[in-house]
mmCIF file of C-alpha atoms and ligand atoms in Angstrom:
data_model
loop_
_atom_site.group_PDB
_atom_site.id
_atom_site.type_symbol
_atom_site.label_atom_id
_atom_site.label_comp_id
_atom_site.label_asym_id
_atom_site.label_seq_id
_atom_site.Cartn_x
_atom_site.Cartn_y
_atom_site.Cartn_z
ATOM 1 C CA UNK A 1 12.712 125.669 184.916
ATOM 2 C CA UNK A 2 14.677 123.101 187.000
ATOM 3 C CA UNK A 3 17.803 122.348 184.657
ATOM 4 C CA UNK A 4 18.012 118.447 184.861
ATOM 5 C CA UNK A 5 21.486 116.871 185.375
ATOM 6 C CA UNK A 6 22.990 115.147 182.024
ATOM 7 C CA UNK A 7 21.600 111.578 182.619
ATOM 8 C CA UNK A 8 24.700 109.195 181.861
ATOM 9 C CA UNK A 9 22.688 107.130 179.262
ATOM 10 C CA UNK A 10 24.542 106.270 175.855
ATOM 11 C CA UNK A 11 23.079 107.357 172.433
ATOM 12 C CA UNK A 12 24.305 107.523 168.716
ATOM 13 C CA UNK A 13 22.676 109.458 166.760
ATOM 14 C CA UNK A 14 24.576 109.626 163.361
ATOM 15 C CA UNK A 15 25.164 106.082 161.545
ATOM 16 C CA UNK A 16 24.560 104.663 158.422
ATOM 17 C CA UNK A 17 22.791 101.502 157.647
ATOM 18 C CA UNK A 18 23.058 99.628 154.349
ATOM 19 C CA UNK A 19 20.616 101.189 152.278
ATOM 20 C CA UNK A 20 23.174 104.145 151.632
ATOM 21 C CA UNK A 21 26.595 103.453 152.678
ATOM 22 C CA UNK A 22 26.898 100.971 156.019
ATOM 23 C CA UNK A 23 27.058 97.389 155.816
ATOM 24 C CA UNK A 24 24.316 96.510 158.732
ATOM 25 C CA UNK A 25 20.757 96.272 157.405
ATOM 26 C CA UNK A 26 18.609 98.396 159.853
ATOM 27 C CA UNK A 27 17.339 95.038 161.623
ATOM 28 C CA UNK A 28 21.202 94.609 162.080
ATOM 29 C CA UNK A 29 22.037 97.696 163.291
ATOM 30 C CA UNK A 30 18.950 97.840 165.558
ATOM 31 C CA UNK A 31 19.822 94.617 167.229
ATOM 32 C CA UNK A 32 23.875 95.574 167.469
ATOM 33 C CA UNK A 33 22.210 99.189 169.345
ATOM 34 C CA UNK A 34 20.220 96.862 171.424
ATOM 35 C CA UNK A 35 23.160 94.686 172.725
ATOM 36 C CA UNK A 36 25.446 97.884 173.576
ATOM 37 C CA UNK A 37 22.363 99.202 175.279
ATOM 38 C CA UNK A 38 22.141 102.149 173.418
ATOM 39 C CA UNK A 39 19.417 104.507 175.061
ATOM 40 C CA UNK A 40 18.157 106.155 171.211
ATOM 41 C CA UNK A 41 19.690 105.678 167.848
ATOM 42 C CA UNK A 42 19.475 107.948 165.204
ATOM 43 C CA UNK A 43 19.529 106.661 161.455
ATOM 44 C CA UNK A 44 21.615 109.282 158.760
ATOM 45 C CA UNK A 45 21.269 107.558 155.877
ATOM 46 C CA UNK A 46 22.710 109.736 152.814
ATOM 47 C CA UNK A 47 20.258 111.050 151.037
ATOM 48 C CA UNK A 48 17.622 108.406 152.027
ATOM 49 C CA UNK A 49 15.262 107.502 154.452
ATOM 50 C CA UNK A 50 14.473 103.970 153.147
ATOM 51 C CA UNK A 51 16.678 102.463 156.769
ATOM 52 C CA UNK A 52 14.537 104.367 159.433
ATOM 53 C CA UNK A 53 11.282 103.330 157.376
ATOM 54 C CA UNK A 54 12.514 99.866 158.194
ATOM 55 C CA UNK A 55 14.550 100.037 161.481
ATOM 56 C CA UNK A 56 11.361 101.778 162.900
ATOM 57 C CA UNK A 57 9.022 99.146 163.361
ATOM 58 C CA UNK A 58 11.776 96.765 164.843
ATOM 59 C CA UNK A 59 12.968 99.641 167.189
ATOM 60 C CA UNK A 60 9.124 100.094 168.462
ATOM 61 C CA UNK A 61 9.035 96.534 169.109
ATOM 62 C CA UNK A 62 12.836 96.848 170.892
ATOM 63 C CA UNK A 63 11.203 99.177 172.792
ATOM 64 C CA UNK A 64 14.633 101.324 171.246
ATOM 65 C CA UNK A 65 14.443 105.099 170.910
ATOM 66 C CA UNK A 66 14.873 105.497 167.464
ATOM 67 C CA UNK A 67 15.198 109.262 165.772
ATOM 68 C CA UNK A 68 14.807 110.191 162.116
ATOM 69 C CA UNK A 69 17.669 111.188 160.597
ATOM 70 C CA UNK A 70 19.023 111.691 156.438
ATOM 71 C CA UNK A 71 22.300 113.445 155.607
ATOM 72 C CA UNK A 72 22.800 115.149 152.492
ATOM 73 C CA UNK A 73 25.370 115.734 149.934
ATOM 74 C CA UNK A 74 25.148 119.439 148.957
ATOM 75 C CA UNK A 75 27.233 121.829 147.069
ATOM 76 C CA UNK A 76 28.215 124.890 148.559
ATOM 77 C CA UNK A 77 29.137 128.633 146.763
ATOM 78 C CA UNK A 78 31.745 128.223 144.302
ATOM 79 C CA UNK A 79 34.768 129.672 145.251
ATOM 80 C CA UNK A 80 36.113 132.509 143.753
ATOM 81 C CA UNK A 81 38.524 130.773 141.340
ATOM 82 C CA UNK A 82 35.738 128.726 139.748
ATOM 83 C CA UNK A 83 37.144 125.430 140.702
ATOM 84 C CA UNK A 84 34.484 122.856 142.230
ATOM 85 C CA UNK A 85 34.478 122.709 145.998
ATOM 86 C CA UNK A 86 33.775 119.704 147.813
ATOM 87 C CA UNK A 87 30.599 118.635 149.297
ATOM 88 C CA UNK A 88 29.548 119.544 152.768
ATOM 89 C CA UNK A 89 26.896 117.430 154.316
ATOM 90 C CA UNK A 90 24.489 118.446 156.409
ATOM 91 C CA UNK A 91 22.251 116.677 159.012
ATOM 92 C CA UNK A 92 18.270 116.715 158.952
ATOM 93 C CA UNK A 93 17.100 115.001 162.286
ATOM 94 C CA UNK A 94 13.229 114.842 163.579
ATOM 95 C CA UNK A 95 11.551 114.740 160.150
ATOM 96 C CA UNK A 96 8.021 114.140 160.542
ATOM 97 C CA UNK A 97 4.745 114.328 159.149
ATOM 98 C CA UNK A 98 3.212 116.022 157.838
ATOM 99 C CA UNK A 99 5.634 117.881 156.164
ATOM 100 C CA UNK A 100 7.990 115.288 155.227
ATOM 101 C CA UNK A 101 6.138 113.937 152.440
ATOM 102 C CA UNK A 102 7.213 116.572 149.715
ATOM 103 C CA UNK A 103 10.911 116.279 151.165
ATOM 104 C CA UNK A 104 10.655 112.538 150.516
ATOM 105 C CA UNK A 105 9.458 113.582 147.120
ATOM 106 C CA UNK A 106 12.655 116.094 146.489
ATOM 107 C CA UNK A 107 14.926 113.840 147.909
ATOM 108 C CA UNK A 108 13.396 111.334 145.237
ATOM 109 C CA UNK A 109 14.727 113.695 142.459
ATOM 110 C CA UNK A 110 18.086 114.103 144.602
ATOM 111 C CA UNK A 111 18.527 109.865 143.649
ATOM 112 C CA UNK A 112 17.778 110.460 140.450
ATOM 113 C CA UNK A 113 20.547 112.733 140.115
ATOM 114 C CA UNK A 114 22.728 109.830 142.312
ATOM 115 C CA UNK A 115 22.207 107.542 138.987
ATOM 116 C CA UNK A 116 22.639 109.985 136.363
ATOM 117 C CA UNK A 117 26.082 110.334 138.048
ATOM 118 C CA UNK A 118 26.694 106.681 138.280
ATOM 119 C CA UNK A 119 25.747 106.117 134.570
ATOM 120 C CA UNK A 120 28.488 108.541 133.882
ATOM 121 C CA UNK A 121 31.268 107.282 136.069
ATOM 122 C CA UNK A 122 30.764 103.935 134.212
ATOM 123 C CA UNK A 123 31.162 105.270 131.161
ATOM 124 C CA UNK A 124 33.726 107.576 132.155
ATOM 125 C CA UNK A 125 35.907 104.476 133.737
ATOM 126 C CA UNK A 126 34.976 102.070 130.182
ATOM 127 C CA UNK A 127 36.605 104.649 128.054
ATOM 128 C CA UNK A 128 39.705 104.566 130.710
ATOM 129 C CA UNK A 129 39.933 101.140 130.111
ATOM 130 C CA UNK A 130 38.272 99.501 133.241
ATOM 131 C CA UNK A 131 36.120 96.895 132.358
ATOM 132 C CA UNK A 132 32.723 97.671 134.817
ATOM 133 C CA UNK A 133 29.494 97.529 134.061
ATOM 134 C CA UNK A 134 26.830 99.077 136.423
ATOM 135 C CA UNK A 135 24.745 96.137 137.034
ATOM 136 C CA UNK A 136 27.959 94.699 138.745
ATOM 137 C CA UNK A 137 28.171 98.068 141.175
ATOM 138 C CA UNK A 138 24.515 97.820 141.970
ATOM 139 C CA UNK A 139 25.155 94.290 143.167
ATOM 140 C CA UNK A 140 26.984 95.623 145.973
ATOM 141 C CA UNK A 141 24.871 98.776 146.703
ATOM 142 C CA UNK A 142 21.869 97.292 146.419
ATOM 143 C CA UNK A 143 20.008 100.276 147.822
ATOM 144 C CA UNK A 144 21.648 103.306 146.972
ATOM 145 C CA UNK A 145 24.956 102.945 144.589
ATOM 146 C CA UNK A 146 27.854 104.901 145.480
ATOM 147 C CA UNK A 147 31.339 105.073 144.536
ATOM 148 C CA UNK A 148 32.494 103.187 147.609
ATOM 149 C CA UNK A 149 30.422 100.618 146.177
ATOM 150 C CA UNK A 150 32.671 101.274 142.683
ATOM 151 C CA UNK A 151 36.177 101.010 144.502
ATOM 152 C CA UNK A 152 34.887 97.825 145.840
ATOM 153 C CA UNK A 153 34.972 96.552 142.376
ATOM 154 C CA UNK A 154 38.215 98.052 141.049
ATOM 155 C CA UNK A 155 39.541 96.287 144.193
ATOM 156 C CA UNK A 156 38.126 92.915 143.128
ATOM 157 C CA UNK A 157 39.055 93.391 139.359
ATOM 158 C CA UNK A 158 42.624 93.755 140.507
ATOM 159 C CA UNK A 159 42.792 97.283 139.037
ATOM 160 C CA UNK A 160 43.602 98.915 142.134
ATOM 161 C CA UNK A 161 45.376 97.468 145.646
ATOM 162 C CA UNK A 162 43.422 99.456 148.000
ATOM 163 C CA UNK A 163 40.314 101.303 148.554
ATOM 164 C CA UNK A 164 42.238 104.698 148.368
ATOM 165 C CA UNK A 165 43.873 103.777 145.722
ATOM 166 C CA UNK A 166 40.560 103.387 143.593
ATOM 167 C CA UNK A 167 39.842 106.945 144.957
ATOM 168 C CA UNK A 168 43.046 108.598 144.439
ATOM 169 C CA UNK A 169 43.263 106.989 140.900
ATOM 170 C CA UNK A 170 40.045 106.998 139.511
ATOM 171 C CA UNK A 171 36.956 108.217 141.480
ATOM 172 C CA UNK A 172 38.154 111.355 144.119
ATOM 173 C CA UNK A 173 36.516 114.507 142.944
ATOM 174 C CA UNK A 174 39.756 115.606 141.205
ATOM 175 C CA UNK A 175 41.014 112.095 139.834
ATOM 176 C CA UNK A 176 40.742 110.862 136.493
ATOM 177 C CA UNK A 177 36.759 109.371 135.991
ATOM 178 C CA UNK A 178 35.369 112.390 138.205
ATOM 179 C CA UNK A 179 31.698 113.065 137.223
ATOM 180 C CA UNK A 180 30.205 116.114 138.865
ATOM 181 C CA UNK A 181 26.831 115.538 140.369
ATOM 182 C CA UNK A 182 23.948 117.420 140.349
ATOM 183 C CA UNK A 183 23.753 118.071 144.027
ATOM 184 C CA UNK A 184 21.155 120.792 145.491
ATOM 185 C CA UNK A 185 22.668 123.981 147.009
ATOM 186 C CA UNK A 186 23.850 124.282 150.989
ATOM 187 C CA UNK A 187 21.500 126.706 151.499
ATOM 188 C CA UNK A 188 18.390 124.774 150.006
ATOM 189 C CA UNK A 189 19.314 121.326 151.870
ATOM 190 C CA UNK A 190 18.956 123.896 154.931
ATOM 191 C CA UNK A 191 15.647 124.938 153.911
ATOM 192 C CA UNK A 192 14.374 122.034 152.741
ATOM 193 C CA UNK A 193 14.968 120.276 155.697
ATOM 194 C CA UNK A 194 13.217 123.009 157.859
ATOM 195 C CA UNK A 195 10.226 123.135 155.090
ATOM 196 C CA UNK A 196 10.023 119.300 155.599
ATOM 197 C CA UNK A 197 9.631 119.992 159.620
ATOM 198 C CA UNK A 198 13.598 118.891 160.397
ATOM 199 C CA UNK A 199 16.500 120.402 162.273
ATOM 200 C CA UNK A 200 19.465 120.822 159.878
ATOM 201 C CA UNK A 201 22.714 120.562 161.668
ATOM 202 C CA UNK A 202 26.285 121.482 159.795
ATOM 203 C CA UNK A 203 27.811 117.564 159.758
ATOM 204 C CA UNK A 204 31.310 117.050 161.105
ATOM 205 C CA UNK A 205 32.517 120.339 160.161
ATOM 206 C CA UNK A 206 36.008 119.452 160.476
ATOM 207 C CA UNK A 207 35.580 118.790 156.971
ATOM 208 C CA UNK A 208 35.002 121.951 155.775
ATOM 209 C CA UNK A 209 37.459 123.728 153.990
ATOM 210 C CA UNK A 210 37.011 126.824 156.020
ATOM 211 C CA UNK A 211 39.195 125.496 158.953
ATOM 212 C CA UNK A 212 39.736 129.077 160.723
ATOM 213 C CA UNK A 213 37.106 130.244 162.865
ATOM 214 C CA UNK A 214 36.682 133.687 160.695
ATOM 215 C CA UNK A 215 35.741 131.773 157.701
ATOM 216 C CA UNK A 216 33.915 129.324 159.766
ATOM 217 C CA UNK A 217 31.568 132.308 161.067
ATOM 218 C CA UNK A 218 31.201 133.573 158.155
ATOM 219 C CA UNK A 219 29.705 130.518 156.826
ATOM 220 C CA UNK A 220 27.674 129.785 159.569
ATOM 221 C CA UNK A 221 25.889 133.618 159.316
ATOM 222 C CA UNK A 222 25.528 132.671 156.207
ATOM 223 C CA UNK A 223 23.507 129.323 157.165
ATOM 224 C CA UNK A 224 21.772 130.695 160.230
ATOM 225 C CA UNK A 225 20.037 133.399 158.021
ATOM 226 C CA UNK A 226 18.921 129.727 155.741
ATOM 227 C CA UNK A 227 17.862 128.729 158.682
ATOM 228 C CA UNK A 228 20.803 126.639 160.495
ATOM 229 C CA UNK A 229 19.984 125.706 163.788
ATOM 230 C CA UNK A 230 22.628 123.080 164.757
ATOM 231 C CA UNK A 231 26.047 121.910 164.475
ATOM 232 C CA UNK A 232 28.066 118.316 165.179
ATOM 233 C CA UNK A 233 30.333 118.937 167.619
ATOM 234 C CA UNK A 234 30.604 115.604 168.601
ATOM 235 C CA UNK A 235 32.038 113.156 165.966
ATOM 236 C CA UNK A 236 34.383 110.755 165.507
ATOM 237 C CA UNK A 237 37.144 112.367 162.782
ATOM 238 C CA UNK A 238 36.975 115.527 165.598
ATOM 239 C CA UNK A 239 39.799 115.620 167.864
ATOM 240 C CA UNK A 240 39.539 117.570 171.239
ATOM 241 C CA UNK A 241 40.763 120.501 169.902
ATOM 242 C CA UNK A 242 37.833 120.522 167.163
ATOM 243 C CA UNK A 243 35.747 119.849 169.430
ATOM 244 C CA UNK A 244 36.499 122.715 171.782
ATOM 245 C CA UNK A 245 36.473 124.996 168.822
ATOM 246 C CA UNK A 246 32.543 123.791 167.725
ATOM 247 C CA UNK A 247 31.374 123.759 170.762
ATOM 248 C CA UNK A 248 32.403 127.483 171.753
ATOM 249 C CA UNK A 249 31.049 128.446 168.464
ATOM 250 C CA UNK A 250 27.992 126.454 169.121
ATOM 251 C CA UNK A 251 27.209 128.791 172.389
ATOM 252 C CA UNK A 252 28.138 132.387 170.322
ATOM 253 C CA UNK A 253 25.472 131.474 167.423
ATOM 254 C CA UNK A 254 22.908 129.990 170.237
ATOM 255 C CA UNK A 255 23.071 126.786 167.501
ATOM 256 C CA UNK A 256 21.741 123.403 168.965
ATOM 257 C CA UNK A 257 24.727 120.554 169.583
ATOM 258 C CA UNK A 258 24.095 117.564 168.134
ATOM 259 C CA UNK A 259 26.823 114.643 167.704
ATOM 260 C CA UNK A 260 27.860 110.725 166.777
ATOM 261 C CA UNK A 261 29.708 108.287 165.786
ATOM 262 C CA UNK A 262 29.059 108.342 161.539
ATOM 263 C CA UNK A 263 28.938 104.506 162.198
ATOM 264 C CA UNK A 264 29.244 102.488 158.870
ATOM 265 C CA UNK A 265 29.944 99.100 159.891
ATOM 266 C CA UNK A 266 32.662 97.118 157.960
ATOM 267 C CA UNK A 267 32.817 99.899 155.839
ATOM 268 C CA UNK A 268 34.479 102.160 158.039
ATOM 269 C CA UNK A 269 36.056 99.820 160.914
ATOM 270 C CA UNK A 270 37.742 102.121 163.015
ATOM 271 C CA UNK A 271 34.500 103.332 163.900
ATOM 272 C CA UNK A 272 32.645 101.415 166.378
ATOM 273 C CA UNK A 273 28.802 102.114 167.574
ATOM 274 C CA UNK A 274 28.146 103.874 170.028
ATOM 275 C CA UNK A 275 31.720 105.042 170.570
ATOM 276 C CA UNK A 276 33.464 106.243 168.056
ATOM 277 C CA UNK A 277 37.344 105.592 167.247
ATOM 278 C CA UNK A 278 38.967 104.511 170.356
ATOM 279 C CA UNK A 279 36.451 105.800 172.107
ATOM 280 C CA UNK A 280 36.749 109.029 171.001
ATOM 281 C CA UNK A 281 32.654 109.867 171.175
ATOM 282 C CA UNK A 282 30.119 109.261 173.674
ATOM 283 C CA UNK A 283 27.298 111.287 173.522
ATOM 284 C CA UNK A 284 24.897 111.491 176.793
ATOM 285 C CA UNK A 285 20.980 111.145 176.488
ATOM 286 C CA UNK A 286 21.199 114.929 177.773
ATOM 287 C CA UNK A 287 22.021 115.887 174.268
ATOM 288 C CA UNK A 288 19.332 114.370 172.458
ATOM 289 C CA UNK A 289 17.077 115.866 175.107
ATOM 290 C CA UNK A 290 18.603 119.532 174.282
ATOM 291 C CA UNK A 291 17.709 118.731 170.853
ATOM 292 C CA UNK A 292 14.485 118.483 171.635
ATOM 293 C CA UNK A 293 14.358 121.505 173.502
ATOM 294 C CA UNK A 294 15.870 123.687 171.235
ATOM 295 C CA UNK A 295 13.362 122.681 168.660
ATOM 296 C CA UNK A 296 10.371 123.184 170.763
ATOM 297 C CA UNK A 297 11.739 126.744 171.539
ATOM 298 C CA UNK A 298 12.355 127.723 168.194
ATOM 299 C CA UNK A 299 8.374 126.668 167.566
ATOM 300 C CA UNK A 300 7.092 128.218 169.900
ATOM 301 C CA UNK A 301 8.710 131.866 169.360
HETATM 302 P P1 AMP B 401 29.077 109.203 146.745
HETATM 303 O O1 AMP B 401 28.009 109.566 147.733
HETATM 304 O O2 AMP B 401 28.678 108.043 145.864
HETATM 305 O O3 AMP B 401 29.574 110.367 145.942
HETATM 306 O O4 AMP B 401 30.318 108.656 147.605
HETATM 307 C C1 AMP B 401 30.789 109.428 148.658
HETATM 308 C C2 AMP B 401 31.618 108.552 149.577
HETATM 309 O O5 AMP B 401 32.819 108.166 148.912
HETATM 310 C C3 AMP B 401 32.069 109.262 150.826
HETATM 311 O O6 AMP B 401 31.144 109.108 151.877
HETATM 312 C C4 AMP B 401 33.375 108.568 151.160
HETATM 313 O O7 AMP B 401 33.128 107.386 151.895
HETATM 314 C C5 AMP B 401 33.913 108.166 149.813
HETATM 315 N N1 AMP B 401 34.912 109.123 149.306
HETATM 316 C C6 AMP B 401 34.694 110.243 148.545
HETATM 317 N N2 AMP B 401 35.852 110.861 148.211
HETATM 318 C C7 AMP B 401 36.837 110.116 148.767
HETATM 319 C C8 AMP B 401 38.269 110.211 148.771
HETATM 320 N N3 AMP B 401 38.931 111.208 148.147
HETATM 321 N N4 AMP B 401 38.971 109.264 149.456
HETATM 322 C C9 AMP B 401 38.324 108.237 150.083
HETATM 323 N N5 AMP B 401 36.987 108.099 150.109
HETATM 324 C C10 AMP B 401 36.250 109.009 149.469
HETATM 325 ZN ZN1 ZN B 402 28.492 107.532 154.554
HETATM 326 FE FE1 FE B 403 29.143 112.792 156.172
HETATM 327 FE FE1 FE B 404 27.660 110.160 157.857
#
């Protein structure tokens, strides 16, 4: 087969609209791809899929490539002194019918566990002292409630200065009101995504406490035998030098690149659409179409 040239067209295929953690409804978000001329968007929604169900009648009529996309919250092995690691999120892109209906029913359960936790953290900050009540967080994540949504408020109510701050202080995994979640395994966000007929793909694994590339393979064995079959090379917290790194890794475990921009409006400034920080991401069309490829392949072995 004739290997096409990269075509030069501009896509984004990891953002966030506001029913998780952006601020741009998906008719926003759609419209803002529209105007930077995006060539296909993809929606990553944590732990939801409520956005694309809406962006993807108003990308059809855009005539807008739009790609389904969730990213989940998952909790890895625990380490060997017990303690609690931190999440590592993972990409599902290309869910479909019609296996996606019984992921849309486990990832039901998964925001079940989302307001168990959020029940807690309330009660957890009350008996700290920090007048909140949960109807006042849901206000602001009117969707899907997280605990940016909660440092919002300690930033309104004055108990905090800034949005670290409330993390730092109160809500980072190891600070004072930390509630653990119920979060599925690594390994069964990988196979659930496959079961539900998606690609998983390791998200922005500079966050990953395994920053040396022994550990790093180690891990991803561990995933690829899960069934792993991609990894963001391409994001915006990456520098060049992570980048080089993922992507040589990328070739030696024949995993799929995928990459973008973790766009979540006002929420995250720095980070523009379609671009990254500074312009620090711009994925080609030729990426999404590898995707593609490398999906196919794997179905047809
Ligand atoms: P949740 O999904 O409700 O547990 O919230 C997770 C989000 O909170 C992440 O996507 C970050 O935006 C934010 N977050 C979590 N931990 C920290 C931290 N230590 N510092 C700043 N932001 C954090
Ligand atoms: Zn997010
Ligand atoms: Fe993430
Ligand atoms: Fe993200």
């Amino acid at each position: 087969m004739r290997r096409m040239p990269y075509r030069k067209l501009m896509i984004d295929l990891h953002t966030h609209t506001d029913r998780s953690d952006g601020t741009a409804s998906p008719a926003q978000l759609v419209r803002e791809a529209q105007t930077l001329g995006l060539e296909a968007l993809g929606i990553t929604d944590h732990d939801t899929l409520e956005g694309y169900d809406t962006a993807a009648p108003l990308a059809a009529e855009a005539g807008l490539e739009l790609i389904c996309g969730i990213e989940l919250s998952t909790r890895p092995e625990k380490p060997a002194d017990g303690s609690r690691p931190p999440s590592v999120h993972l990409l599902g892109y290309f869910l479909q019918e019609p296996a996606a209906p019984q992921f849309r029913e486990w990832i039901r359960g998964h925001q079940e566990s989302r307001r168990e936790r959020n029940r807690k953290l309330i009660a957890k900050l009350n008996s700290l002292g920090v007048e909140i009540t949960l109807e006042e967080v849901q206000v602001l994540g009117k969707h899907l409630t997280g605990r940016p949504h909660f440092a919002k408020i300690l930033l309104k109510k004055g108990y905090v200065k800034t949005n670290q701050e409330a993390f730092d202080r109160y809500l980072a995994d190891n600070a004072s009101a930390s509630v653990e979640r119920d979060e599925p395994e690594l390994v069964e966000g990988v196979r659930k995504i496959r079961e539900g007929g998606g690609m998983p793909s390791l998200a922005h694994p500079v966050r990953l406490p395994q920053r040396d590339r022994a550990s790093l393979e180690k891990l991803l064995v561990q995933l690829i035998d899960n069934g792993l079959q991609a990894i963001e090379v391409y994001h915006s917290e990456h520098a060049p030098e992570d980048t080089a790194l993922y992507r040589e890794l990328a070739a030696q475990f024949n995993l799929i690149e995928t990459g973008g921009t973790d766009y979540h409006g006002d929420n995250k400034p720095a980070i523009h659409l379609g671009t990254g920080k500074g312009n620090n991401v711009q994925t080609p069309y030729g990426l999404l179409e590898n995707m593609r490829r490398g999906v196919a392949a794997v179905a047809a072995r």
